[in-house]
PDB file of C-alpha atoms in Angstrom:
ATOM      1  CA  UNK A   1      -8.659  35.619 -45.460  1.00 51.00           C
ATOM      2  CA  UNK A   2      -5.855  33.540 -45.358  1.00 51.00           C
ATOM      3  CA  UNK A   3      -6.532  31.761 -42.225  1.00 53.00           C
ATOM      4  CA  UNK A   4      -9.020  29.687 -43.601  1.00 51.00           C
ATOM      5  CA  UNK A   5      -7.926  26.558 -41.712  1.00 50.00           C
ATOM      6  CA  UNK A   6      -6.430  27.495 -38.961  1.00 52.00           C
ATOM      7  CA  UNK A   7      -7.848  26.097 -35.568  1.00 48.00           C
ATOM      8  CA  UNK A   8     -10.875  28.321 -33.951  1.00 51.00           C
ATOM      9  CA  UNK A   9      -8.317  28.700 -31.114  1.00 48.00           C
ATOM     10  CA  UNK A  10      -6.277  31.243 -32.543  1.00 56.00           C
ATOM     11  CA  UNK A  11      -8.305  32.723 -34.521  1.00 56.00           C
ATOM     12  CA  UNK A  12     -10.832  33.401 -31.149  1.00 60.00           C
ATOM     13  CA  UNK A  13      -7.531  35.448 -30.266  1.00 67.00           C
ATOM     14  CA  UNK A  14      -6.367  36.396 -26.938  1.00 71.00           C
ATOM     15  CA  UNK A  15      -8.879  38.243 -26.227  1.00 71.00           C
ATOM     16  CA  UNK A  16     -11.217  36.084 -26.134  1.00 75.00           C
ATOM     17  CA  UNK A  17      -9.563  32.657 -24.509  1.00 78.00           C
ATOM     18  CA  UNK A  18      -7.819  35.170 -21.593  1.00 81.00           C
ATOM     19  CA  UNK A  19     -10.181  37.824 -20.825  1.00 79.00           C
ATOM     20  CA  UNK A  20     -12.883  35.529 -19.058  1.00 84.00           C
ATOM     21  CA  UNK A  21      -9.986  33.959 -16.978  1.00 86.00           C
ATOM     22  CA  UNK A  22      -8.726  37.082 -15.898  1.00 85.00           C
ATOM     23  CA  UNK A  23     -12.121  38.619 -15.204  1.00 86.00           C
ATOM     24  CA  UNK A  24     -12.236  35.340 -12.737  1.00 91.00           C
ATOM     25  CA  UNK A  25      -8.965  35.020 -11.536  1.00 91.00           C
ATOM     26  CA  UNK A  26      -8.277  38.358 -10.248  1.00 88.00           C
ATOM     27  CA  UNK A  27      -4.409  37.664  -9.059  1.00 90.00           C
ATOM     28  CA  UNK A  28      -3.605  35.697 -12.471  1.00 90.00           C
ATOM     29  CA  UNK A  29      -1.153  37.692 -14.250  1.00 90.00           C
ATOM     30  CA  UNK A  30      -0.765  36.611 -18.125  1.00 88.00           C
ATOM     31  CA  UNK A  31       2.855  37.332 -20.266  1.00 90.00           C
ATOM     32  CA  UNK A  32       1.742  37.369 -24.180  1.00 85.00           C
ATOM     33  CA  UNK A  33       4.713  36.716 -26.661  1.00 88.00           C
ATOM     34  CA  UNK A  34       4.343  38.634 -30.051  1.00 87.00           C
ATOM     35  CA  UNK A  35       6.079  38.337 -33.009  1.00 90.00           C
ATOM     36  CA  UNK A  36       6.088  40.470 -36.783  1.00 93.00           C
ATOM     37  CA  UNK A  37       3.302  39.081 -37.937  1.00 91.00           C
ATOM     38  CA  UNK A  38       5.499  38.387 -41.316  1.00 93.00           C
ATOM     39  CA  UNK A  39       7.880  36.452 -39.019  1.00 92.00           C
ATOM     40  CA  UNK A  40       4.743  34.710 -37.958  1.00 89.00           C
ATOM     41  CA  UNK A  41       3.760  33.855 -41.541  1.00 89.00           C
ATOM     42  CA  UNK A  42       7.482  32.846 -42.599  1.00 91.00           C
ATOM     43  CA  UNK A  43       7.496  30.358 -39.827  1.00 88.00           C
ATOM     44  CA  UNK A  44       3.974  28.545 -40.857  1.00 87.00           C
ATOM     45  CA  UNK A  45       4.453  28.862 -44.564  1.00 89.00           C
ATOM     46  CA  UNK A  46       7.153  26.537 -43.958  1.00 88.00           C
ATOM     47  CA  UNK A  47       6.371  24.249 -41.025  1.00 86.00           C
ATOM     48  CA  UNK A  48       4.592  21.105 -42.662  1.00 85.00           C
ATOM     49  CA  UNK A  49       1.923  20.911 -40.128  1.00 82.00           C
ATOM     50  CA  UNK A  50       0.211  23.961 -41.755  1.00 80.00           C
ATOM     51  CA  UNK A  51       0.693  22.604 -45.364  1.00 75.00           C
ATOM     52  CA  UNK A  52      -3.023  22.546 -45.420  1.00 77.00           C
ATOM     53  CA  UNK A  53      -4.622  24.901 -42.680  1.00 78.00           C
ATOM     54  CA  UNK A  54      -3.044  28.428 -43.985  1.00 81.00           C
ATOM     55  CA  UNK A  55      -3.231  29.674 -47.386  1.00 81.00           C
ATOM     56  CA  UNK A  56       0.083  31.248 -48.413  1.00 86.00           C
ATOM     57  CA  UNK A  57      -0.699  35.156 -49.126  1.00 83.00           C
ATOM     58  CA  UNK A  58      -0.299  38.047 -47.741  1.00 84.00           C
ATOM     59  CA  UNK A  59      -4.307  37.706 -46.455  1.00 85.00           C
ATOM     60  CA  UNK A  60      -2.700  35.561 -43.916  1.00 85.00           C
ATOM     61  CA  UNK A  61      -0.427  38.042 -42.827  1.00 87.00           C
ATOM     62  CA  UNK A  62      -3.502  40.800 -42.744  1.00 88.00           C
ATOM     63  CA  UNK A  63      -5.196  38.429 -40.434  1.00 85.00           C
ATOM     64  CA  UNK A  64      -2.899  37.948 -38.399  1.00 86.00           C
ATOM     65  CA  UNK A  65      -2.233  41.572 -37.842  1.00 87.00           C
ATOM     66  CA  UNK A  66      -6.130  42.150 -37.291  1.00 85.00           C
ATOM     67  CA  UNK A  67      -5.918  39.671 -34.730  1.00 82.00           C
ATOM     68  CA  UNK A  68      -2.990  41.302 -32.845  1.00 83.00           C
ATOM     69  CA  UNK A  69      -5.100  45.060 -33.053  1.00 81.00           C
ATOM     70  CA  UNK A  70      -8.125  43.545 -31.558  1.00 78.00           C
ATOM     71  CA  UNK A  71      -5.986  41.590 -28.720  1.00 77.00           C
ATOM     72  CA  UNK A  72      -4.432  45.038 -27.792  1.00 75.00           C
ATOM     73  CA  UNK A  73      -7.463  46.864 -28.329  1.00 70.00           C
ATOM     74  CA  UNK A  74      -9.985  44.875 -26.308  1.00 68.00           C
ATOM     75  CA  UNK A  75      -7.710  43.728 -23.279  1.00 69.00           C
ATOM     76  CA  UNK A  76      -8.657  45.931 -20.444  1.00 61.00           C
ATOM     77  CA  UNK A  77      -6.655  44.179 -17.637  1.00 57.00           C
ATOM     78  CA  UNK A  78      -3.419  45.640 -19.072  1.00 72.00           C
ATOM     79  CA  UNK A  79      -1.864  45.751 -15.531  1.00 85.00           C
ATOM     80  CA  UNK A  80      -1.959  42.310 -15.123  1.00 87.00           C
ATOM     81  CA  UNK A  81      -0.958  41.580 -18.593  1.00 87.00           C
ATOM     82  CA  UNK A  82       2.655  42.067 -20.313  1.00 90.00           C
ATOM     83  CA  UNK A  83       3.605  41.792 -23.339  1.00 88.00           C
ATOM     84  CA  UNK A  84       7.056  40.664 -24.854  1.00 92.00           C
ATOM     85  CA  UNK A  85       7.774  40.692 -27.911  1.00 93.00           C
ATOM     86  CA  UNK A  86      10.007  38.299 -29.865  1.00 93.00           C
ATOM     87  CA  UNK A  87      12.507  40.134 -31.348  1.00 95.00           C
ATOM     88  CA  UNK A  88      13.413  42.554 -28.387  1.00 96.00           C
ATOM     89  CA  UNK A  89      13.455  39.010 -26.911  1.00 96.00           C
ATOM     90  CA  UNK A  90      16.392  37.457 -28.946  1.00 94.00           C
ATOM     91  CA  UNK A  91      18.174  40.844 -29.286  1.00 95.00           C
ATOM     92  CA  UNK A  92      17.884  41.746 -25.549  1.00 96.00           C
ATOM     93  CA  UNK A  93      17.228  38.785 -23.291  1.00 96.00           C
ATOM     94  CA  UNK A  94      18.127  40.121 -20.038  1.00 97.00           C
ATOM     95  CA  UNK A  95      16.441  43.321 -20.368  1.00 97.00           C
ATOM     96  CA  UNK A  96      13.798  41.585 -21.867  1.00 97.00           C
ATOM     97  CA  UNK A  97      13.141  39.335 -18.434  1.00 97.00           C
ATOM     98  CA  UNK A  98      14.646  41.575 -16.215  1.00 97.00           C
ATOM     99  CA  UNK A  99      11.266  43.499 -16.859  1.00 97.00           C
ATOM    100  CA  UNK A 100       9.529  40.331 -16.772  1.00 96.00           C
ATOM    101  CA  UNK A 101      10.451  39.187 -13.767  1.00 97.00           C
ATOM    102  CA  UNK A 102       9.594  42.674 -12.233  1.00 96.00           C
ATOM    103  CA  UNK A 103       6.325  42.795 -13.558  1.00 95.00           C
ATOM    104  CA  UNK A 104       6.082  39.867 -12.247  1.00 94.00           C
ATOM    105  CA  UNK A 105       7.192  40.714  -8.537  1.00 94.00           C
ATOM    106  CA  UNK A 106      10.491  37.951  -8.745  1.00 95.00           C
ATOM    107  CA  UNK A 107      13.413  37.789  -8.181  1.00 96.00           C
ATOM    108  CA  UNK A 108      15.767  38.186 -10.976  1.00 97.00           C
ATOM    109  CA  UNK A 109      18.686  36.209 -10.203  1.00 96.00           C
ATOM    110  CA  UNK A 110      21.481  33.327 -11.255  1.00 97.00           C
ATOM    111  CA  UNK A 111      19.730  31.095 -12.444  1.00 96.00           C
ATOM    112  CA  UNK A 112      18.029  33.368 -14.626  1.00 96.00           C
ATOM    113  CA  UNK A 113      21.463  34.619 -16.084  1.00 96.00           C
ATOM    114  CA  UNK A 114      22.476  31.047 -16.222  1.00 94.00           C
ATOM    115  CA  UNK A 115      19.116  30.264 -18.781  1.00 93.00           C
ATOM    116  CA  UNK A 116      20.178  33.220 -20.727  1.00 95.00           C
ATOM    117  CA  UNK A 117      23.711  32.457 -21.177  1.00 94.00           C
ATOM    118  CA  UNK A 118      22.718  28.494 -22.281  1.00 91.00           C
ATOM    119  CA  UNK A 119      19.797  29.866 -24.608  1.00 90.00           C
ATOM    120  CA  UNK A 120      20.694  32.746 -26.282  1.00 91.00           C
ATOM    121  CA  UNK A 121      23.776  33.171 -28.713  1.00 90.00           C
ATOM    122  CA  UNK A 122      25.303  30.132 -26.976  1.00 88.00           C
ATOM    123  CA  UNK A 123      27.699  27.051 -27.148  1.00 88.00           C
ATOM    124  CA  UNK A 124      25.014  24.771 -27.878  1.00 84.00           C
ATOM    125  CA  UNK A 125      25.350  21.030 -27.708  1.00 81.00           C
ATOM    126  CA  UNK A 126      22.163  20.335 -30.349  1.00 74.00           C
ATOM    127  CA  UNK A 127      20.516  22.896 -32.590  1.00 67.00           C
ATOM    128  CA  UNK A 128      17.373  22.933 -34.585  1.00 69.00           C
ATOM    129  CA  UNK A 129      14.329  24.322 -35.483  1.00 67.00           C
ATOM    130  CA  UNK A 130      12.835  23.552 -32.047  1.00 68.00           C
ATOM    131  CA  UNK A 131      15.676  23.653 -30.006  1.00 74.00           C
ATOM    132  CA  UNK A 132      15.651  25.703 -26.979  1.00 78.00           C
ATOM    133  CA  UNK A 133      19.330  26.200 -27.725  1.00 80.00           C
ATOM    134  CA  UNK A 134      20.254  29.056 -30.126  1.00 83.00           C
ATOM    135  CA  UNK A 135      23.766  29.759 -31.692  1.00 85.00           C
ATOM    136  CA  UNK A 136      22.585  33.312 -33.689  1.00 87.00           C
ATOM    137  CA  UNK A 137      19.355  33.722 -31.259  1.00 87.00           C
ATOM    138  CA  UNK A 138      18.863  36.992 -33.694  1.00 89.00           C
ATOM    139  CA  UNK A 139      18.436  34.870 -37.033  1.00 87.00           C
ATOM    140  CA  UNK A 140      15.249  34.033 -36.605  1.00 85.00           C
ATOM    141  CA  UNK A 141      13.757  37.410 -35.939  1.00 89.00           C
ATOM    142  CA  UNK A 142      14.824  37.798 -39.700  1.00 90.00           C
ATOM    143  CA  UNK A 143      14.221  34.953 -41.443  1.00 90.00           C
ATOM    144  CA  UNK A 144      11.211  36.037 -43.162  1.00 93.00           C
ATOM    145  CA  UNK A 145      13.468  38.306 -45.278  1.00 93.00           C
ATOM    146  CA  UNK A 146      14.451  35.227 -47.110  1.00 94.00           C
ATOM    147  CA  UNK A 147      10.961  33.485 -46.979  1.00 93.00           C
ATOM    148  CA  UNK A 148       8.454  36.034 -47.842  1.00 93.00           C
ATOM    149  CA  UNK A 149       8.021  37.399 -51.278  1.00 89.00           C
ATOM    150  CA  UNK A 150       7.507  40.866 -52.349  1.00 89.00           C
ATOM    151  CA  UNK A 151       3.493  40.667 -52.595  1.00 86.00           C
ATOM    152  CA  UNK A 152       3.494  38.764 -48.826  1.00 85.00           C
TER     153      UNK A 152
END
């Protein structure tokens, strides 16, 4: 596979590091942020601190994606578990943690619209790759378009 180097941590999945906590903790709720496993890819084929930990072809993205079915599959505690995922999140924020919030039994308020409005497609005072602050939230939901190749 293509995740040859890649910490035991994610490749144990979520399964597997939640599961036991939940099966303890019977009021924790857990919110699991997914992404297209190729946006996944894009973003460590270029981030320097996998260089050496994940092998650039499309194994990695295969292993990633068996990863993700065995999350889903094995995770009985689905009540108590929501999942978001990252592109409905950049498209549709306030939908997006409207329903969060609710699953979560909070209030959805100001300063929730207020976190939106300075995160999401906003005037932003600094910008980067790890900036909260996103001028074209959207872009990087598609940036593996440019990244990936053909066989990836």
């Amino acid at each position: 596979g293509g995740l040859y180097g890649l910490p035991q941590v994610y490749k144990a999945g979520l399964t597997s590091l939640v599961k036991p906590v939940m099966d303890k903790h019977e009021r924790l709720h857990v919110i699991n942020v997914v992404r297209d496993p190729r946006g996944i890819a894009a973003s460590w084929f270029t981030t320097t601190a996998f260089n050496n930990s994940i092998s650039r072809n499309s194994a990695t993205i295969t292993d990633i994606c068996d990863i993700m079915v065995s999350n889903k599959e094995q995770l009985r505690h689905r009540r108590r578990l929501k999942t978001i995922v990252f592109e409905q999140l950049v498209s549709m924020p306030e939908t997006v943690m409207r329903e969060t919030f609710d699953f979560l039994g909070l209030a959805y308020g100001a300063a929730q619209e207020t976190w939106i409005q300075e995160t999401f497609n906003a005037n932003c005072n600094s910008t980067g790759t790890y900036a909260d602050c996103h001028r074209d939230s959207e872009a990087s939901a598609s940036k593996w378009h440019e990244i990936l190749t053909m066989e990836e």
